[in-house]
mmCIF file of C-alpha atoms and ligand atoms in Angstrom:
data_model
loop_
_atom_site.group_PDB
_atom_site.id
_atom_site.type_symbol
_atom_site.label_atom_id
_atom_site.label_comp_id
_atom_site.label_asym_id
_atom_site.label_seq_id
_atom_site.Cartn_x
_atom_site.Cartn_y
_atom_site.Cartn_z
ATOM 1 C CA MET P 1 7.990 -42.483 -39.664
ATOM 2 C CA ALA P 2 5.614 -39.510 -39.817
ATOM 3 C CA VAL P 3 2.649 -41.830 -39.517
ATOM 4 C CA PHE P 4 4.201 -43.494 -36.524
ATOM 5 C CA HIS P 5 4.747 -40.052 -34.952
ATOM 6 C CA ASP P 6 1.126 -39.060 -35.494
ATOM 7 C CA MET P 7 -0.102 -42.301 -34.058
ATOM 8 C CA LEU P 8 2.003 -41.784 -30.992
ATOM 9 C CA LEU P 9 1.388 -38.074 -30.570
ATOM 10 C CA GLN P 10 -2.359 -38.018 -31.029
ATOM 11 C CA PRO P 11 -3.244 -40.255 -28.101
ATOM 12 C CA LEU P 12 -0.506 -38.572 -26.094
ATOM 13 C CA GLY P 13 -1.964 -35.148 -26.852
ATOM 14 C CA MET P 14 -5.429 -36.358 -25.987
ATOM 15 C CA PHE P 15 -4.174 -37.854 -22.769
ATOM 16 C CA LEU P 16 -2.373 -34.600 -21.851
ATOM 17 C CA CYS P 17 -5.462 -32.570 -22.604
ATOM 18 C CA LEU P 18 -7.642 -34.874 -20.540
ATOM 19 C CA SER P 19 -5.269 -34.959 -17.598
ATOM 20 C CA LEU P 20 -4.996 -31.186 -17.634
ATOM 21 C CA GLN P 21 -8.755 -30.865 -17.582
ATOM 22 C CA LEU P 22 -9.032 -33.410 -14.817
ATOM 23 C CA SER P 23 -6.255 -31.896 -12.777
ATOM 24 C CA SER P 24 -7.474 -28.319 -13.178
ATOM 25 C CA ALA P 25 -10.752 -29.529 -11.727
ATOM 26 C CA THR P 26 -8.950 -30.872 -8.682
ATOM 27 C CA PHE P 27 -6.758 -27.765 -8.212
ATOM 28 C CA ILE P 28 -9.756 -25.529 -7.916
ATOM 29 C CA ARG P 29 -12.540 -26.240 -5.514
ATOM 30 C CA TYR P 30 -15.379 -23.869 -5.094
ATOM 31 C CA SER P 31 -18.221 -23.745 -2.648
ATOM 32 C CA SER P 32 -20.810 -21.324 -4.024
ATOM 33 C CA THR P 33 -18.051 -19.649 -6.071
ATOM 34 C CA CYS P 34 -15.618 -19.116 -3.178
ATOM 35 C CA PHE P 35 -12.481 -20.546 -4.709
ATOM 36 C CA THR P 36 -10.044 -22.661 -2.756
ATOM 37 C CA PHE P 37 -6.786 -23.561 -4.422
ATOM 38 C CA ASP P 38 -4.911 -26.657 -3.414
ATOM 39 C CA GLU P 39 -2.130 -25.897 -5.837
ATOM 40 C CA TYR P 40 -1.036 -22.862 -7.756
ATOM 41 C CA TYR P 41 1.995 -21.381 -9.427
ATOM 42 C CA THR P 42 3.668 -18.476 -7.731
ATOM 43 C CA VAL P 43 4.639 -16.400 -10.702
ATOM 44 C CA THR P 44 4.763 -12.721 -10.237
ATOM 45 C CA LEU P 45 2.696 -11.344 -13.059
ATOM 46 C CA ASP P 46 3.104 -7.654 -13.512
ATOM 47 C CA ILE P 47 0.348 -6.558 -11.165
ATOM 48 C CA LYS P 48 0.254 -2.849 -10.404
ATOM 49 C CA ALA P 49 -1.329 -0.538 -7.877
ATOM 50 C CA SER P 50 -2.160 3.151 -8.105
ATOM 51 C CA SER P 51 0.231 3.678 -5.187
ATOM 52 C CA HIS P 52 2.717 1.516 -3.289
ATOM 53 C CA ILE P 53 2.480 3.664 -0.171
ATOM 54 C CA TYR P 54 0.190 2.207 2.445
ATOM 55 C CA GLU P 55 -2.253 4.584 4.133
ATOM 56 C CA SER P 56 -5.193 3.560 6.290
ATOM 57 C CA ASN P 57 -8.590 4.183 4.668
ATOM 58 C CA ALA P 58 -7.049 4.978 1.276
ATOM 59 C CA VAL P 59 -8.581 3.443 -1.865
ATOM 60 C CA TYR P 60 -6.217 1.770 -4.318
ATOM 61 C CA SER P 61 -6.724 0.645 -7.883
ATOM 62 C CA VAL P 62 -5.081 -2.703 -8.526
ATOM 63 C CA PHE P 63 -4.400 -3.832 -12.092
ATOM 64 C CA VAL P 64 -4.006 -7.532 -12.951
ATOM 65 C CA PRO P 65 -3.054 -8.613 -16.490
ATOM 66 C CA VAL P 66 -5.580 -11.072 -17.956
ATOM 67 C CA ASN P 67 -6.315 -12.708 -21.296
ATOM 68 C CA ASP P 68 -8.930 -14.935 -22.891
ATOM 69 C CA SER P 69 -7.776 -17.994 -20.946
ATOM 70 C CA VAL P 70 -8.349 -16.305 -17.597
ATOM 71 C CA TYR P 71 -11.917 -16.460 -16.352
ATOM 72 C CA ALA P 72 -11.633 -15.050 -12.847
ATOM 73 C CA VAL P 73 -9.262 -13.271 -10.516
ATOM 74 C CA VAL P 74 -9.453 -13.893 -6.781
ATOM 75 C CA MET P 75 -8.109 -10.996 -4.744
ATOM 76 C CA LYS P 76 -7.093 -10.939 -1.111
ATOM 77 C CA THR P 77 -5.071 -8.643 1.124
ATOM 78 C CA LEU P 78 -3.138 -9.770 4.162
ATOM 79 C CA ASP P 79 -1.661 -7.625 6.925
ATOM 80 C CA GLU P 80 1.575 -8.336 8.858
ATOM 81 C CA ASN P 81 -0.252 -10.980 10.924
ATOM 82 C CA SER P 82 -1.582 -12.687 7.760
ATOM 83 C CA ASP P 83 -5.075 -11.541 8.669
ATOM 84 C CA SER P 84 -7.376 -10.498 5.877
ATOM 85 C CA ALA P 85 -7.487 -6.706 5.675
ATOM 86 C CA GLY P 86 -9.613 -4.046 4.028
ATOM 87 C CA LEU P 87 -12.380 -4.276 1.493
ATOM 88 C CA TRP P 88 -12.419 -5.249 -2.170
ATOM 89 C CA GLN P 89 -15.029 -3.030 -3.762
ATOM 90 C CA ARG P 90 -17.694 -4.113 -6.252
ATOM 91 C CA ALA P 91 -16.449 -7.704 -6.443
ATOM 92 C CA ASP P 92 -18.680 -10.316 -8.070
ATOM 93 C CA LYS P 93 -18.358 -12.510 -5.010
ATOM 94 C CA ASN P 94 -17.169 -11.641 -1.527
ATOM 95 C CA CYS P 95 -15.932 -14.577 0.462
ATOM 96 C CA TYR P 96 -14.627 -14.497 4.012
ATOM 97 C CA SER P 97 -11.008 -13.699 3.211
ATOM 98 C CA ASN P 98 -11.107 -13.006 -0.511
ATOM 99 C CA SER P 99 -13.136 -11.549 -3.362
ATOM 100 C CA THR P 100 -13.733 -12.873 -6.850
ATOM 101 C CA TYR P 101 -13.874 -10.789 -10.012
ATOM 102 C CA TYR P 102 -14.977 -12.559 -13.199
ATOM 103 C CA VAL P 103 -13.376 -11.690 -16.498
ATOM 104 C CA LYS P 104 -16.524 -10.954 -18.486
ATOM 105 C CA ASP P 105 -14.937 -9.626 -21.629
ATOM 106 C CA GLN P 106 -12.653 -12.032 -23.543
ATOM 107 C CA TYR P 107 -10.762 -9.086 -25.063
ATOM 108 C CA MET P 108 -9.919 -7.684 -21.669
ATOM 109 C CA THR P 109 -6.174 -7.340 -21.097
ATOM 110 C CA VAL P 110 -6.214 -5.808 -17.621
ATOM 111 C CA LEU P 111 -8.628 -6.344 -14.775
ATOM 112 C CA GLU P 112 -8.999 -3.365 -12.488
ATOM 113 C CA ALA P 113 -10.146 -3.843 -8.901
ATOM 114 C CA GLN P 114 -10.513 -1.296 -6.131
ATOM 115 C CA TRP P 115 -9.320 -2.024 -2.634
ATOM 116 C CA GLN P 116 -9.972 0.116 0.415
ATOM 117 C CA ALA P 117 -7.431 -0.048 3.221
ATOM 118 C CA PRO P 118 -8.841 -0.649 6.703
ATOM 119 C CA GLU P 119 -9.119 2.038 9.377
ATOM 120 C CA PRO P 120 -6.804 0.728 12.136
ATOM 121 C CA GLU P 121 -3.602 2.721 12.277
ATOM 122 C CA ASN P 122 -1.477 -0.180 13.544
ATOM 123 C CA ILE P 123 -1.124 -1.721 10.068
ATOM 124 C CA THR P 124 2.031 -0.557 8.317
ATOM 125 C CA GLU P 125 2.341 -3.083 5.501
ATOM 126 C CA VAL P 126 -0.025 -5.249 3.471
ATOM 127 C CA GLU P 127 0.400 -7.890 0.802
ATOM 128 C CA ILE P 128 -2.059 -7.895 -2.053
ATOM 129 C CA GLN P 129 -2.538 -11.358 -3.553
ATOM 130 C CA ALA P 130 -4.107 -11.965 -6.925
ATOM 131 C CA PHE P 131 -4.961 -15.520 -7.993
ATOM 132 C CA THR P 132 -5.467 -15.661 -11.728
ATOM 133 C CA VAL P 133 -7.855 -18.553 -12.400
ATOM 134 C CA GLN P 134 -7.251 -20.076 -15.808
ATOM 135 C CA ILE P 135 -9.461 -22.444 -17.736
ATOM 136 C CA ARG P 136 -6.961 -25.229 -18.366
ATOM 137 C CA ALA P 137 -4.008 -24.542 -16.123
ATOM 138 C CA LEU P 138 -3.065 -24.055 -12.517
ATOM 139 C CA PRO P 139 -4.064 -20.747 -10.950
ATOM 140 C CA ILE P 140 -1.282 -18.194 -10.803
ATOM 141 C CA LEU P 141 -0.527 -16.277 -7.635
ATOM 142 C CA SER P 142 0.999 -12.817 -7.936
ATOM 143 C CA THR P 143 1.725 -10.561 -5.005
ATOM 144 C CA LEU P 144 2.343 -6.893 -4.419
ATOM 145 C CA LYS P 145 3.350 -5.111 -1.215
ATOM 146 C CA LEU P 146 2.155 -1.730 -0.029
ATOM 147 C CA ARG P 147 4.272 -0.144 2.682
ATOM 148 C CA GLU P 148 3.672 2.819 4.922
ATOM 149 C CA LYS P 149 5.749 5.853 4.048
ATOM 150 C CA LEU P 150 8.383 6.520 6.695
ATOM 151 C CA SER P 151 6.807 9.264 8.788
ATOM 152 C CA THR P 152 8.684 12.490 9.481
ATOM 153 C CA LEU P 153 8.680 11.501 13.153
ATOM 154 C CA ALA P 154 10.364 8.177 12.346
ATOM 155 C CA LEU P 155 12.829 10.019 10.092
ATOM 156 C CA ALA P 156 13.659 12.525 12.836
ATOM 157 C CA ALA P 157 14.353 9.625 15.206
ATOM 158 C CA LYS P 158 16.869 8.247 12.716
ATOM 159 C CA ILE P 159 18.790 11.534 12.401
ATOM 160 C CA PRO P 160 21.157 12.333 15.297
ATOM 161 C CA GLN P 161 19.366 14.517 17.825
ATOM 162 C CA SER P 162 21.643 17.545 17.452
ATOM 163 C CA SER P 163 20.780 18.008 13.781
ATOM 164 C CA ALA P 164 17.152 16.914 14.202
ATOM 165 C CA PHE P 165 16.526 19.671 16.741
ATOM 166 C CA LYS P 166 18.600 22.342 15.045
ATOM 167 C CA PRO P 167 15.599 24.177 13.611
ATOM 168 C CA PHE P 168 14.287 24.772 17.127
ATOM 169 C CA PHE P 169 17.611 26.150 18.309
ATOM 170 C CA MET P 170 17.682 28.420 15.294
ATOM 171 C CA ILE P 171 14.291 29.834 16.183
ATOM 172 C CA THR P 172 14.889 30.242 19.916
ATOM 173 C CA PRO P 173 17.866 32.655 19.965
ATOM 174 C CA LYS P 174 16.190 34.764 17.287
ATOM 175 C CA SER P 175 13.014 35.177 19.305
ATOM 176 C CA ILE P 176 15.024 35.925 22.432
ATOM 177 C CA ARG P 177 17.055 38.515 20.585
ATOM 178 C CA LEU P 178 13.879 40.087 19.237
ATOM 179 C CA GLU P 179 12.411 40.172 22.754
ATOM 180 C CA GLY P 180 15.627 41.777 24.011
ATOM 181 C CA LEU P 181 15.464 44.354 21.262
ATOM 182 C CA ALA P 182 11.858 45.077 22.065
ATOM 183 C CA ASN P 183 12.761 45.481 25.732
ATOM 184 C CA GLN P 184 15.518 47.867 24.799
ATOM 185 C CA VAL P 185 13.185 49.881 22.609
ATOM 186 C CA PHE P 186 10.526 50.060 25.275
ATOM 187 C CA SER P 187 12.891 50.634 28.189
ATOM 188 C CA SER P 188 14.887 53.384 26.494
ATOM 189 C CA PRO P 189 12.251 56.151 26.881
ATOM 190 C CA ILE P 190 11.912 55.158 30.561
ATOM 191 C CA THR P 191 15.652 55.259 31.170
ATOM 192 C CA ASP P 192 15.776 58.520 29.224
ATOM 193 C CA ALA P 193 13.009 59.916 31.440
ATOM 194 C CA ILE P 194 14.878 58.823 34.571
ATOM 195 C CA TYR P 195 18.052 60.467 33.298
ATOM 196 C CA ILE P 196 16.141 63.663 32.504
ATOM 197 C CA LEU P 197 14.504 63.596 35.939
ATOM 198 C CA LEU P 198 17.864 62.994 37.602
ATOM 199 C CA ALA P 199 19.418 65.781 35.575
ATOM 200 C CA PHE P 200 16.526 68.094 36.474
ATOM 201 C CA LEU P 201 16.753 67.186 40.172
ATOM 202 C CA THR P 202 20.511 67.630 40.323
ATOM 203 C CA SER P 203 20.246 70.916 38.432
ATOM 204 C CA THR P 204 17.521 72.273 40.750
ATOM 205 C CA LEU P 205 19.468 71.071 43.770
ATOM 206 C CA LEU P 206 22.685 72.648 42.484
ATOM 207 C CA PHE P 207 21.219 75.993 41.460
HETATM 208 C C1 NAG I 1 -2.738 -15.733 -20.274
HETATM 209 O O1 NAG I 1 -2.354 -15.235 -18.999
HETATM 210 C C2 NAG I 1 -1.725 -16.190 -18.182
HETATM 211 C C3 NAG I 1 -1.461 -15.539 -16.867
HETATM 212 O O2 NAG I 1 -2.551 -14.878 -16.354
HETATM 213 C C4 NAG I 1 -0.451 -16.675 -18.823
HETATM 214 O O3 NAG I 1 0.140 -17.664 -18.028
HETATM 215 C C5 NAG I 1 -0.760 -17.209 -20.189
HETATM 216 O O4 NAG I 1 0.461 -17.556 -20.824
HETATM 217 C C6 NAG I 1 -1.497 -16.194 -21.008
HETATM 218 N N1 NAG I 1 -1.872 -16.773 -22.267
HETATM 219 C C7 NAG I 1 -1.659 -16.157 -23.426
HETATM 220 C C8 NAG I 1 -2.165 -16.865 -24.612
HETATM 221 O O5 NAG I 1 -1.095 -15.059 -23.468
HETATM 222 C C1 NAG I 2 -11.690 -17.565 -0.001
HETATM 223 O O1 NAG I 2 -12.556 -17.546 1.127
HETATM 224 C C2 NAG I 2 -13.247 -18.764 1.364
HETATM 225 C C3 NAG I 2 -14.143 -18.563 2.568
HETATM 226 O O2 NAG I 2 -15.144 -17.639 2.344
HETATM 227 C C4 NAG I 2 -12.269 -19.872 1.621
HETATM 228 O O3 NAG I 2 -12.976 -21.084 1.767
HETATM 229 C C5 NAG I 2 -11.293 -19.964 0.455
HETATM 230 O O4 NAG I 2 -10.314 -20.935 0.746
HETATM 231 C C6 NAG I 2 -10.624 -18.640 0.194
HETATM 232 N N1 NAG I 2 -9.790 -18.743 -0.988
HETATM 233 C C7 NAG I 2 -8.580 -18.224 -1.051
HETATM 234 C C8 NAG I 2 -7.873 -18.378 -2.340
HETATM 235 O O5 NAG I 2 -8.055 -17.617 -0.127
HETATM 236 C C1 NAG I 3 -3.991 -4.084 15.382
HETATM 237 O O1 NAG I 3 -4.632 -4.033 16.629
HETATM 238 C C2 NAG I 3 -5.697 -4.985 16.801
HETATM 239 C C3 NAG I 3 -6.308 -4.786 18.170
HETATM 240 O O2 NAG I 3 -6.366 -3.469 18.531
HETATM 241 C C4 NAG I 3 -5.158 -6.403 16.646
HETATM 242 O O3 NAG I 3 -6.204 -7.332 16.737
HETATM 243 C C5 NAG I 3 -4.457 -6.553 15.321
HETATM 244 O O4 NAG I 3 -3.861 -7.819 15.230
HETATM 245 C C6 NAG I 3 -3.379 -5.478 15.147
HETATM 246 N N1 NAG I 3 -2.833 -5.589 13.816
HETATM 247 C C7 NAG I 3 -1.524 -5.538 13.569
HETATM 248 C C8 NAG I 3 -1.136 -5.675 12.144
HETATM 249 O O5 NAG I 3 -0.678 -5.384 14.420
#
């Protein structure tokens, strides 16, 4: 029985191995190392970024888990219109919409890549995509979103106007009151002088 199993499994294993090699060659096409993937798994590996808050021009560190069966990571960033955005720094290969980083050290467990956000202020959200290219398996796509922090202006617009503008009302009466006080302080010697003058005039007129 065991012999029969071995006889059946060995060719089967060989066939599987061969088909995987063949298929992995068809999944990945590359023209001068710009990878194009016809098929890939969408598994969200635990990719991380130094910050999840999107800011134009900011530089982010992106961490992609790798192992000895991963030989490259293709990074790309898309904006809300699915246009390629920003710049992947110090990549081994920069293609039109993506950048390739090779895993040079087989003991590497995390690949770190730096991405600089673009300048235009009209981008509020981006999706970072990392394609993990494996030697004998389909590439794996993992994504991560960076979103703009809700600005104080946007927050104020969400709060009912009365409470949003309260601080201004609190300042205004105070400054008016202070002005009034100042006027009183400054006007009092004048009114005093007028009273004294009036008193003097009436007294000289009377006596
Ligand atoms: C290597 O990493 C890939 C994902 O990048 C994962 O699918 C695979 O299981 C890992 N292999 C080992 C031996 O950990
Ligand atoms: C990377 O960019 C090249 C063009 O430079 C393109 O042919 C290829 O399909 C892109 N690959 C991915 C995964 O977006
Ligand atoms: C930002 O504005 C430019 C033109 O000024 C436009 O081409 C681009 O699509 C806009 N991007 C977004 C995400 O709205």
